[in-house]
Amino acid sequence: MFRTADPAAEDSPFRWLLSINPLPSRKAFAEGGLLSHLHFQYANDLHTLVATDEATVAETLRNPRWYTAMCSNEGTTEDRCAIIRALHHLQ
């Protein structure tokens, strides 16, 4: 999770950025798999991204959907598009 330290970004929709670790491993592409990529969510405030249960203090995502946009440098445009097709279960 990242938060900008720039005071001028107080009203920015990208003030908070939450990311999962990149997947699959980079060697998976060489073996016929998808390019390594990461998924992320962003918001102006942490409360928009994460809900906290007051009783247990457990944190959960408010929205289970992740954006995918960052891919490793290997491969072609077609390889990058394969990530989106896989995400949406398209042929």
PDB file of C-alpha atoms in Angstrom:
ATOM      1  CA  MET A   1       0.000   0.000   0.000  1.00  0.00           C
ATOM      2  CA  PHE A   2       1.299   3.416  -0.966  1.00  0.00           C
ATOM      3  CA  ARG A   3       0.188   6.909   0.030  1.00  0.00           C
ATOM      4  CA  THR A   4       1.549  10.020  -1.570  1.00  0.00           C
ATOM      5  CA  ALA A   5       3.414  12.380   0.722  1.00  0.00           C
ATOM      6  CA  ASP A   6       2.772  15.312  -1.618  1.00  0.00           C
ATOM      7  CA  PRO A   7       0.504  17.807   0.186  1.00  0.00           C
ATOM      8  CA  ALA A   8      -0.597  19.175  -3.205  1.00  0.00           C
ATOM      9  CA  ALA A   9      -2.172  15.776  -3.981  1.00  0.00           C
ATOM     10  CA  GLU A  10      -4.707  15.973  -1.162  1.00  0.00           C
ATOM     11  CA  ASP A  11      -7.648  15.911  -3.587  1.00  0.00           C
ATOM     12  CA  SER A  12      -6.055  13.503  -6.077  1.00  0.00           C
ATOM     13  CA  PRO A  13      -7.971  10.301  -6.920  1.00  0.00           C
ATOM     14  CA  PHE A  14      -4.585   8.539  -6.876  1.00  0.00           C
ATOM     15  CA  ARG A  15      -3.579   9.540  -3.336  1.00  0.00           C
ATOM     16  CA  TRP A  16      -3.754   5.920  -2.102  1.00  0.00           C
ATOM     17  CA  LEU A  17      -2.573   2.956  -4.190  1.00  0.00           C
ATOM     18  CA  LEU A  18      -3.036  -0.651  -3.139  1.00  0.00           C
ATOM     19  CA  SER A  19      -1.263  -3.364  -5.140  1.00  0.00           C
ATOM     20  CA  ILE A  20      -0.888  -7.130  -4.995  1.00  0.00           C
ATOM     21  CA  ASN A  21       2.417  -8.842  -5.699  1.00  0.00           C
ATOM     22  CA  PRO A  22       3.097  -9.417  -9.405  1.00  0.00           C
ATOM     23  CA  LEU A  23       1.944 -12.764 -10.780  1.00  0.00           C
ATOM     24  CA  PRO A  24       2.668 -15.242 -12.322  1.00  0.00           C
ATOM     25  CA  SER A  25       6.414 -15.538 -11.984  1.00  0.00           C
ATOM     26  CA  ARG A  26       8.449 -14.161 -14.882  1.00  0.00           C
ATOM     27  CA  LYS A  27       9.531 -17.661 -15.906  1.00  0.00           C
ATOM     28  CA  ALA A  28       5.891 -18.673 -16.497  1.00  0.00           C
ATOM     29  CA  PHE A  29       5.789 -16.630 -19.724  1.00  0.00           C
ATOM     30  CA  ALA A  30       8.791 -18.524 -21.109  1.00  0.00           C
ATOM     31  CA  GLU A  31       6.839 -21.717 -20.399  1.00  0.00           C
ATOM     32  CA  GLY A  32       3.742 -20.557 -22.337  1.00  0.00           C
ATOM     33  CA  GLY A  33       1.938 -18.762 -19.512  1.00  0.00           C
ATOM     34  CA  LEU A  34       0.831 -15.171 -19.065  1.00  0.00           C
ATOM     35  CA  LEU A  35       3.185 -12.229 -18.746  1.00  0.00           C
ATOM     36  CA  SER A  36       4.005 -11.292 -15.183  1.00  0.00           C
ATOM     37  CA  HIS A  37       1.657  -8.465 -14.190  1.00  0.00           C
ATOM     38  CA  LEU A  38       0.185  -6.774 -11.155  1.00  0.00           C
ATOM     39  CA  HIS A  39      -3.271  -5.665 -10.149  1.00  0.00           C
ATOM     40  CA  PHE A  40      -4.043  -2.502  -8.217  1.00  0.00           C
ATOM     41  CA  GLN A  41      -6.767  -0.279  -6.795  1.00  0.00           C
ATOM     42  CA  TYR A  42      -6.602   3.434  -6.076  1.00  0.00           C
ATOM     43  CA  ALA A  43      -8.612   6.075  -4.230  1.00  0.00           C
ATOM     44  CA  ASN A  44      -8.377   9.468  -2.593  1.00  0.00           C
ATOM     45  CA  ASP A  45      -8.650   8.016   0.920  1.00  0.00           C
ATOM     46  CA  LEU A  46      -7.945   4.682   2.573  1.00  0.00           C
ATOM     47  CA  HIS A  47     -11.548   4.318   3.801  1.00  0.00           C
ATOM     48  CA  THR A  48     -12.701   4.105   0.168  1.00  0.00           C
ATOM     49  CA  LEU A  49     -10.404   1.107  -0.418  1.00  0.00           C
ATOM     50  CA  VAL A  50     -10.562  -0.757   2.894  1.00  0.00           C
ATOM     51  CA  ALA A  51     -13.362  -1.396   5.394  1.00  0.00           C
ATOM     52  CA  THR A  52     -12.453  -2.055   9.031  1.00  0.00           C
ATOM     53  CA  ASP A  53     -14.668  -4.214  11.247  1.00  0.00           C
ATOM     54  CA  GLU A  54     -14.946  -2.267  14.505  1.00  0.00           C
ATOM     55  CA  ALA A  55     -15.360  -5.396  16.637  1.00  0.00           C
ATOM     56  CA  THR A  56     -12.466  -7.427  15.245  1.00  0.00           C
ATOM     57  CA  VAL A  57     -10.400  -4.654  13.602  1.00  0.00           C
ATOM     58  CA  ALA A  58     -10.196  -6.949  10.543  1.00  0.00           C
ATOM     59  CA  GLU A  59      -9.708  -5.120   7.259  1.00  0.00           C
ATOM     60  CA  THR A  60     -11.377  -6.164   4.013  1.00  0.00           C
ATOM     61  CA  LEU A  61     -11.481  -4.717   0.530  1.00  0.00           C
ATOM     62  CA  ARG A  62     -14.586  -2.695  -0.182  1.00  0.00           C
ATOM     63  CA  ASN A  63     -14.410  -3.657  -3.867  1.00  0.00           C
ATOM     64  CA  PRO A  64     -13.140  -7.120  -4.873  1.00  0.00           C
ATOM     65  CA  ARG A  65     -12.321  -5.956  -8.415  1.00  0.00           C
ATOM     66  CA  TRP A  66      -8.754  -5.080  -9.299  1.00  0.00           C
ATOM     67  CA  TYR A  67      -7.381  -3.045 -12.198  1.00  0.00           C
ATOM     68  CA  THR A  68      -4.696  -4.721 -14.268  1.00  0.00           C
ATOM     69  CA  ALA A  69      -2.384  -2.511 -16.226  1.00  0.00           C
ATOM     70  CA  MET A  70       1.237  -3.048 -15.326  1.00  0.00           C
ATOM     71  CA  CYS A  71       2.940  -5.846 -17.281  1.00  0.00           C
ATOM     72  CA  SER A  72       6.496  -7.030 -17.504  1.00  0.00           C
ATOM     73  CA  ASN A  73       8.498  -5.846 -20.486  1.00  0.00           C
ATOM     74  CA  GLU A  74       8.680  -9.157 -22.345  1.00  0.00           C
ATOM     75  CA  GLY A  75       6.221 -10.131 -25.029  1.00  0.00           C
ATOM     76  CA  THR A  76       4.047  -8.386 -27.571  1.00  0.00           C
ATOM     77  CA  THR A  77       0.843  -6.384 -27.462  1.00  0.00           C
ATOM     78  CA  GLU A  78      -0.972  -9.669 -28.080  1.00  0.00           C
ATOM     79  CA  ASP A  79       0.719 -11.165 -24.986  1.00  0.00           C
ATOM     80  CA  ARG A  80      -0.408  -8.183 -22.899  1.00  0.00           C
ATOM     81  CA  CYS A  81      -3.963  -8.505 -24.244  1.00  0.00           C
ATOM     82  CA  ALA A  82      -3.976 -12.162 -23.169  1.00  0.00           C
ATOM     83  CA  ILE A  83      -4.008 -10.963 -19.546  1.00  0.00           C
ATOM     84  CA  ILE A  84      -7.280  -9.088 -20.105  1.00  0.00           C
ATOM     85  CA  ARG A  85      -8.795 -12.006 -22.014  1.00  0.00           C
ATOM     86  CA  ALA A  86      -7.867 -14.385 -19.186  1.00  0.00           C
ATOM     87  CA  LEU A  87      -9.255 -11.986 -16.583  1.00  0.00           C
ATOM     88  CA  HIS A  88     -12.628 -11.933 -18.357  1.00  0.00           C
ATOM     89  CA  HIS A  89     -12.556 -15.614 -19.362  1.00  0.00           C
ATOM     90  CA  LEU A  90     -12.515 -14.749 -23.083  1.00  0.00           C
ATOM     91  CA  GLN A  91     -11.032 -16.909 -25.855  1.00  0.00           C
TER      92      GLN A  91
END
